[in-house]
XYZ file of N, CA and C in Angstrom:
507
model
N 4.923 -18.774 -11.842
C 6.086 -18.425 -11.701
C 5.582 -16.674 -11.730
N 6.453 -16.381 -10.658
C 6.169 -14.445 -10.914
C 7.179 -13.717 -10.125
N 6.815 -12.418 -11.263
C 7.998 -11.716 -11.353
C 7.419 -9.279 -10.661
N 8.140 -9.829 -9.915
C 7.847 -7.814 -8.847
C 8.999 -6.937 -9.061
N 8.309 -5.843 -9.219
C 9.976 -4.942 -9.176
C 9.432 -4.310 -7.872
N 10.432 -4.233 -6.675
C 10.676 -4.271 -4.996
C 11.532 -2.633 -5.051
N 10.889 -2.018 -4.844
C 10.836 -0.465 -4.363
C 11.031 -0.304 -3.133
N 12.143 -0.075 -2.498
C 12.446 0.893 -1.148
C 12.427 2.014 -1.229
N 11.173 2.522 -0.868
C 10.715 4.320 -0.563
C 12.653 4.889 0.878
N 12.982 5.536 -0.255
C 13.677 6.385 0.540
C 14.707 5.062 0.889
N 16.133 6.447 1.747
C 17.224 5.818 2.114
C 17.083 5.970 3.626
N 18.180 5.224 4.176
C 18.154 5.604 5.456
C 17.726 6.900 6.395
N 17.046 7.340 7.023
C 16.347 8.699 7.270
C 15.605 9.565 7.340
N 14.940 8.097 5.977
C 13.731 8.914 5.023
C 14.228 10.119 4.290
N 15.449 9.980 3.680
C 16.344 11.075 2.683
C 16.234 9.449 1.164
N 16.925 10.696 0.329
C 17.171 9.616 -0.660
C 16.558 8.809 -1.406
N 17.200 8.467 -2.798
C 15.580 7.775 -3.638
C 15.550 6.564 -3.595
N 16.201 5.741 -2.392
C 15.677 4.295 -2.293
C 16.541 2.942 -2.884
N 15.643 1.911 -3.288
C 16.365 1.211 -4.012
C 15.227 0.233 -4.731
N 16.051 -0.127 -5.937
C 15.216 -0.909 -6.185
C 16.103 -2.235 -7.072
N 15.115 -3.491 -5.892
C 15.428 -4.907 -6.586
C 14.488 -5.600 -7.309
N 14.611 -7.029 -7.647
C 13.932 -8.216 -7.866
C 13.030 -8.857 -7.323
N 12.151 -9.295 -7.280
C 11.271 -10.701 -6.942
C 10.722 -11.306 -8.112
N 11.807 -12.533 -7.857
C 11.074 -13.749 -8.281
C 10.853 -14.826 -7.957
N 9.407 -15.584 -7.846
C 9.199 -16.681 -7.067
C 9.644 -17.143 -5.960
N 9.436 -15.396 -5.060
C 9.948 -15.734 -3.669
C 11.234 -15.664 -3.396
N 12.238 -14.646 -4.000
C 13.412 -14.604 -3.907
C 14.176 -13.610 -5.046
N 14.621 -13.100 -4.204
C 15.251 -11.340 -4.383
C 16.316 -11.300 -4.570
N 16.572 -10.417 -5.940
C 17.569 -10.139 -6.556
C 18.224 -8.525 -6.368
N 19.019 -8.220 -5.606
C 19.519 -6.806 -5.139
C 20.575 -7.060 -5.741
N 20.830 -5.571 -6.668
C 22.064 -5.314 -7.275
C 22.694 -4.206 -5.809
N 23.633 -4.543 -4.905
C 24.260 -3.860 -4.073
C 25.270 -4.040 -3.670
N 25.679 -2.909 -2.654
C 27.348 -3.148 -2.250
C 27.151 -4.707 -1.589
N 28.539 -5.181 -1.547
C 28.545 -6.068 -0.400
C 29.614 -5.822 0.441
N 30.234 -6.589 1.190
C 30.807 -5.930 2.213
C 32.372 -5.625 1.758
N 33.105 -5.746 0.912
C 33.862 -5.343 0.478
C 33.685 -3.994 -0.635
N 32.543 -3.577 -0.254
C 31.945 -1.925 -1.062
C 31.849 -2.689 -2.645
N 31.881 -3.517 -2.898
C 31.985 -3.481 -4.705
C 30.596 -3.912 -5.107
N 29.516 -3.303 -5.952
C 28.606 -3.842 -6.010
C 28.366 -4.748 -6.718
N 27.242 -5.536 -6.554
C 26.706 -6.705 -7.134
C 25.416 -7.703 -7.168
N 25.140 -8.648 -7.500
C 24.046 -9.500 -7.234
C 24.107 -10.130 -6.189
N 23.093 -9.735 -5.122
C 22.936 -10.079 -3.573
C 21.315 -10.801 -3.766
N 21.189 -11.970 -2.863
C 20.186 -13.281 -3.722
C 20.215 -13.629 -2.232
N 18.458 -13.762 -2.054
C 18.120 -14.216 -1.175
C 16.734 -13.835 -0.659
N 16.177 -14.654 0.615
C 14.734 -14.884 0.354
C 13.606 -13.845 0.371
N 13.157 -13.555 0.034
C 11.889 -12.052 -0.193
C 11.679 -11.508 1.420
N 10.796 -12.779 2.268
C 10.425 -12.619 3.712
C 11.337 -11.896 4.557
N 12.570 -12.191 4.747
C 13.428 -11.929 5.359
C 14.252 -10.357 4.752
N 14.322 -10.279 3.384
C 14.442 -9.219 2.735
C 13.806 -7.787 3.212
N 11.816 -8.730 2.496
C 10.912 -7.575 3.456
C 11.412 -6.856 4.319
N 11.117 -7.999 5.540
C 10.995 -7.498 6.873
C 12.444 -6.808 7.743
N 13.637 -6.913 6.974
C 14.650 -6.354 6.834
C 15.076 -4.903 7.180
N 13.744 -4.461 5.929
C 13.682 -2.959 4.901
C 12.298 -2.456 6.157
N 11.752 -3.105 6.813
C 10.616 -2.903 7.881
C 10.705 -0.890 8.185
N 12.177 -0.180 8.022
C 12.126 1.089 8.486
C 11.819 1.372 7.676
N 10.751 1.492 6.405
C 10.739 2.159 4.786
C 9.844 1.532 4.022
N 8.635 2.388 3.573
C 8.066 0.856 2.500
C 8.534 0.288 1.792
N 7.895 -1.131 1.587
C 8.335 -1.635 0.420
C 7.169 -1.558 -0.690
N 7.415 -1.117 -1.954
C 6.416 -1.846 -3.193
C 6.751 -2.926 -3.649
N 5.909 -3.391 -4.447
C 6.197 -4.231 -5.025
C 5.010 -4.697 -6.199
N 5.604 -4.394 -7.568
C 4.802 -3.853 -8.457
C 5.106 -5.827 -8.949
N 4.186 -6.098 -9.425
C 3.691 -7.558 -9.858
C 3.706 -7.137 -11.642
N 4.557 -7.888 -12.052
C 4.667 -7.780 -13.562
C 4.031 -8.784 -14.519
N 3.456 -8.529 -15.441
C 3.353 -9.334 -16.113
C 3.564 -9.388 -17.724
N 3.254 -10.408 -18.200
C 3.631 -10.650 -19.754
C 5.909 -10.999 -20.078
N 6.018 -11.291 -18.496
C 7.853 -11.375 -19.002
C 8.167 -13.208 -19.271
N 9.556 -12.867 -19.667
C 9.616 -14.126 -19.386
C 10.790 -14.303 -18.926
N 10.565 -14.955 -17.595
C 11.980 -14.592 -16.315
C 13.055 -15.392 -16.852
N 13.389 -16.645 -17.515
C 14.305 -17.614 -18.165
C 15.348 -16.528 -18.739
N 15.516 -15.441 -19.839
C 16.704 -14.274 -20.086
C 16.833 -13.487 -18.533
N 15.917 -13.305 -17.492
C 16.681 -12.449 -16.909
C 17.294 -13.158 -15.723
N 16.612 -14.641 -15.480
C 17.807 -15.141 -14.831
C 18.390 -15.603 -15.382
N 19.099 -15.938 -16.813
C 19.681 -16.175 -17.384
C 21.111 -15.163 -17.408
N 20.898 -13.886 -17.571
C 21.560 -12.692 -17.432
C 22.211 -12.702 -16.044
N 21.591 -13.056 -15.135
C 21.642 -12.063 -13.243
C 22.596 -13.330 -13.382
N 22.351 -14.888 -13.704
C 23.675 -16.043 -13.255
C 24.935 -15.234 -14.236
N 25.033 -15.139 -15.332
C 25.985 -14.629 -16.097
C 26.598 -13.259 -15.402
N 26.002 -12.726 -14.886
C 26.605 -11.560 -14.312
C 27.621 -11.496 -12.937
N 26.971 -13.061 -12.335
C 27.587 -12.881 -11.154
C 28.513 -13.867 -11.408
N 28.696 -14.639 -12.506
C 30.275 -14.907 -12.814
C 31.622 -13.887 -14.218
N 31.184 -12.314 -14.044
C 31.925 -11.502 -14.502
C 31.934 -10.214 -13.750
N 32.288 -10.459 -12.561
C 32.513 -9.283 -11.689
C 32.822 -8.143 -12.103
N 33.865 -8.016 -12.931
C 34.171 -6.966 -13.442
C 33.311 -6.282 -14.477
N 32.651 -6.597 -14.959
C 30.668 -6.195 -15.241
C 30.313 -5.716 -14.757
N 30.408 -5.755 -13.154
C 29.614 -5.086 -12.645
C 29.657 -3.562 -12.392
N 31.031 -3.023 -12.374
C 31.423 -1.205 -12.769
C 30.733 -1.015 -14.089
N 30.248 -1.475 -14.763
C 29.487 -0.631 -15.560
C 27.771 -0.237 -15.194
N 27.788 -0.995 -14.563
C 26.068 0.274 -14.115
C 26.214 0.893 -12.863
N 27.919 1.320 -12.546
C 28.031 2.354 -11.654
C 27.241 2.337 -10.629
N 27.052 0.716 -10.017
C 26.459 0.118 -9.388
C 25.383 0.320 -8.575
N 24.696 1.195 -9.528
C 23.147 1.712 -9.583
C 22.460 0.732 -9.188
N 22.166 -0.083 -8.461
C 20.652 -0.996 -7.879
C 19.495 -0.658 -9.622
N 19.063 0.545 -9.677
C 17.835 0.363 -10.648
C 18.156 0.452 -11.956
N 19.558 0.910 -12.681
C 19.981 0.660 -13.880
C 20.295 -0.810 -13.842
N 20.498 -2.089 -12.648
C 20.961 -2.749 -12.968
C 19.904 -4.327 -13.280
N 18.473 -3.089 -11.944
C 17.581 -4.135 -12.572
C 16.775 -3.901 -13.670
N 16.410 -2.784 -14.396
C 16.324 -2.206 -15.804
C 16.676 -2.883 -16.487
N 18.128 -3.322 -16.650
C 18.934 -3.775 -17.305
C 18.578 -5.485 -17.584
N 18.416 -6.223 -16.630
C 18.069 -7.204 -16.648
C 16.402 -7.392 -16.644
N 15.445 -6.611 -16.543
C 14.509 -6.624 -16.777
C 14.086 -6.611 -18.692
N 14.761 -5.566 -19.519
C 15.074 -5.624 -20.455
C 15.129 -7.097 -21.257
N 15.604 -7.404 -20.646
C 16.063 -9.024 -21.081
C 14.815 -10.286 -21.607
N 13.678 -9.259 -20.429
C 12.646 -10.465 -20.327
C 11.568 -9.945 -20.652
N 11.361 -8.732 -21.013
C 10.380 -8.200 -21.537
C 9.349 -8.096 -22.737
N 8.409 -7.910 -22.390
C 7.783 -8.721 -24.576
C 7.446 -7.251 -25.134
N 8.174 -6.487 -24.735
C 8.116 -5.142 -25.712
C 9.486 -4.103 -25.442
N 10.316 -5.080 -24.651
C 11.493 -3.671 -24.207
C 11.253 -3.426 -22.615
N 12.038 -3.060 -22.250
C 12.002 -2.104 -20.766
C 13.051 -0.627 -21.060
N 13.622 -0.561 -21.530
C 14.106 0.466 -22.829
C 14.797 1.206 -21.101
N 16.126 0.604 -20.999
C 16.549 0.840 -19.495
C 17.630 2.106 -19.255
N 18.217 2.465 -20.493
C 18.846 3.651 -20.541
C 18.226 4.810 -20.231
N 19.095 5.239 -18.690
C 19.029 6.560 -17.978
C 17.746 6.116 -17.286
N 17.068 5.090 -17.204
C 16.489 4.625 -16.139
C 17.187 4.061 -14.679
N 17.547 5.317 -14.141
C 18.374 4.852 -13.008
C 18.072 5.548 -11.618
N 16.992 5.564 -11.498
C 16.037 5.845 -10.325
C 14.989 4.842 -9.396
N 14.922 4.774 -8.725
C 13.645 3.907 -8.184
C 12.401 4.247 -8.596
N 12.352 5.312 -8.658
C 11.522 6.552 -8.754
C 10.889 6.318 -10.463
N 12.074 6.191 -11.393
C 11.913 6.151 -12.471
C 11.976 4.954 -13.103
N 12.720 3.592 -12.599
C 11.670 2.322 -12.770
C 10.257 2.164 -12.652
N 9.972 2.511 -11.218
C 8.390 1.794 -10.646
C 7.559 3.154 -11.863
N 7.857 3.596 -12.654
C 7.055 4.552 -13.167
C 6.894 4.186 -14.428
N 8.030 4.054 -15.303
C 8.165 3.475 -16.480
C 7.424 1.732 -16.336
N 7.341 1.128 -15.536
C 6.667 -0.003 -15.450
C 5.234 0.108 -15.493
N 4.550 0.977 -15.078
C 3.144 1.255 -15.325
C 3.320 2.164 -16.859
N 3.881 2.836 -17.252
C 4.387 3.499 -18.339
C 3.883 2.253 -19.628
N 4.508 1.098 -19.620
C 4.727 0.172 -20.170
C 3.360 -1.016 -20.725
N 2.786 -0.570 -19.211
C 1.432 -1.794 -18.813
C 2.077 -2.729 -18.273
N 3.133 -3.014 -18.106
C 3.405 -3.893 -17.200
C 3.211 -4.746 -16.009
N 2.575 -3.810 -15.383
C 1.778 -3.738 -13.831
C 0.402 -4.302 -13.786
N 0.832 -5.550 -13.337
C -0.928 -6.291 -13.193
C -1.550 -5.909 -11.794
N -0.478 -6.182 -10.419
C -1.112 -5.081 -9.224
C 0.245 -4.707 -8.724
N -0.096 -3.864 -7.728
C 0.954 -3.726 -6.540
C 0.817 -3.739 -5.204
N 1.143 -3.585 -4.550
C 1.128 -3.538 -2.884
C 2.107 -2.959 -2.351
N 1.735 -2.045 -1.198
C 2.835 -1.565 -0.139
C 2.683 -2.135 0.770
N 4.036 -2.533 1.316
C 4.185 -3.171 2.934
C 5.082 -2.090 3.186
N 4.469 -2.352 4.958
C 5.078 -0.969 5.605
C 4.953 -1.148 6.982
N 5.044 -1.728 7.553
C 4.506 -2.056 9.574
C 4.799 -0.924 10.308
N 3.907 0.365 9.975
C 4.459 1.697 10.019
C 4.788 1.538 11.718
N 3.086 0.111 12.632
C 3.765 0.974 14.326
C 5.145 0.212 14.659
N 5.441 -0.997 13.935
C 6.759 -1.490 14.388
C 8.188 -0.787 13.864
N 7.805 -0.256 13.033
C 9.038 0.222 12.035
C 10.272 1.067 12.641
N 9.908 1.585 14.249
C 10.976 2.550 15.042
C 11.475 3.661 14.271
N 11.010 4.186 13.462
C 11.297 5.481 13.143
C 10.760 6.737 13.812
N 11.589 7.623 13.660
C 10.965 8.763 14.730
C 9.969 9.349 13.681
N 8.712 10.232 14.850
C 7.902 10.925 13.672
C 8.239 11.398 12.647
N 9.427 12.559 13.243
C 10.158 13.433 11.880
C 10.375 12.527 10.824
N 11.282 11.327 10.852
C 11.642 10.449 9.505
C 9.935 9.685 9.164
N 8.704 9.667 9.824
C 7.951 8.984 9.348
C 7.596 10.153 8.462
N 7.351 11.389 8.577
C 6.652 12.273 7.881
C 7.355 12.268 6.655
N 8.549 12.524 6.542
C 9.402 12.582 5.825
C 9.185 11.194 4.745
N 9.153 10.295 5.270
C 9.166 9.051 4.468
C 7.375 8.931 3.547
N 6.869 9.317 4.464
C 5.417 9.735 3.997
C 4.901 10.493 2.884
N 5.214 11.554 2.923
C 5.685 12.531 1.913
C 5.569 11.855 1.155
N 7.023 10.744 0.781
C 7.980 10.414 -0.383
C 6.785 9.826 -0.920
N 6.476 8.706 0.052
C 5.598 8.036 -0.649
C 4.283 8.137 -1.043
N 3.594 9.737 -0.484
C 2.585 9.978 -1.453
C 3.035 10.945 -2.411
N 3.775 11.495 -2.902
C 4.554 12.739 -3.822
C 4.438 11.329 -4.654
N 5.638 10.879 -4.755
C 6.100 9.647 -5.589
C 5.154 8.830 -6.052
N 4.929 8.116 -5.117
C 3.849 6.671 -5.535
C 2.684 6.735 -5.452
N 1.889 7.877 -4.859
C 0.747 7.899 -4.629
C 0.660 6.789 -3.524
N 0.788 6.511 -2.502
C 0.923 5.807 -1.760
C 0.282 6.349 -0.654
N -0.812 6.288 0.505
C -1.286 7.253 1.544
C -0.891 5.755 2.890
N -0.794 6.508 3.894
C -0.212 5.739 5.375
C -1.406 4.394 5.463
N -2.508 4.363 5.486
C -3.419 3.618 4.916
C -3.614 2.683 3.847
N -2.922 2.996 3.268
C -2.422 1.761 1.517
C -1.576 0.873 1.909
N -0.685 0.787 3.125
C 0.423 -0.191 3.232
C -0.192 -0.790 4.218
N -0.002 -2.133 3.563
C -0.171 -3.173 4.829
C 1.306 -3.850 5.349
N 1.084 -4.567 7.239
C 1.897 -5.345 7.425
C 2.834 -5.949 6.742
N 2.132 -6.983 6.086
C 3.230 -7.368 5.472
C 2.707 -8.100 3.999
C-alpha cells in the first residue's frame, strides 16, 4: 500500500497557491468543487489525473508510517455527509490534512494548514516523507514562456525544485 501527498504547483496561468490531493494505491482523492460548485471528494485514477494537470508541476511526496484505513474510512464517511463539506471552507489542503491526521503515526496537526505549501512542508517537518518526485512534461505542457517562468520561479522558491528535477511521468 502506498500513500502520497499530491501537490499541484500554482493555479491557472502560473498564479495562486495550487492544489493538494492524496494518492493511495494509484487512486487520487481530491477535495475540489464539483459541477454544482460545491466542494467534495473527487475520486479517480492517478495517471489520468496527473496527465490532466500537465500545465503545471505535480509533486508527489510518498509518506511512510501511515495507517491508510482510518484515512479511507474518513473519506468514505465524508462522501456520505455532503453537509460536512462546508466545514472546511472548500479548502483542498485543509481537507487533505484533516484526513491525513486520522492515519498519521504522530498526528498531522491539520489546524491552520490550509495551503499546499504548508501541507507540503509540514509533511517534511514531521519526517513522514520517504521520497518525492516532481512530474511536469514541460515540453508538452502548452504554457507560454511567461507562465512557464512564473511556475518555475514558484517551483524553485517554494519547493526547491529546478526545471531539470522534474520528469515527464
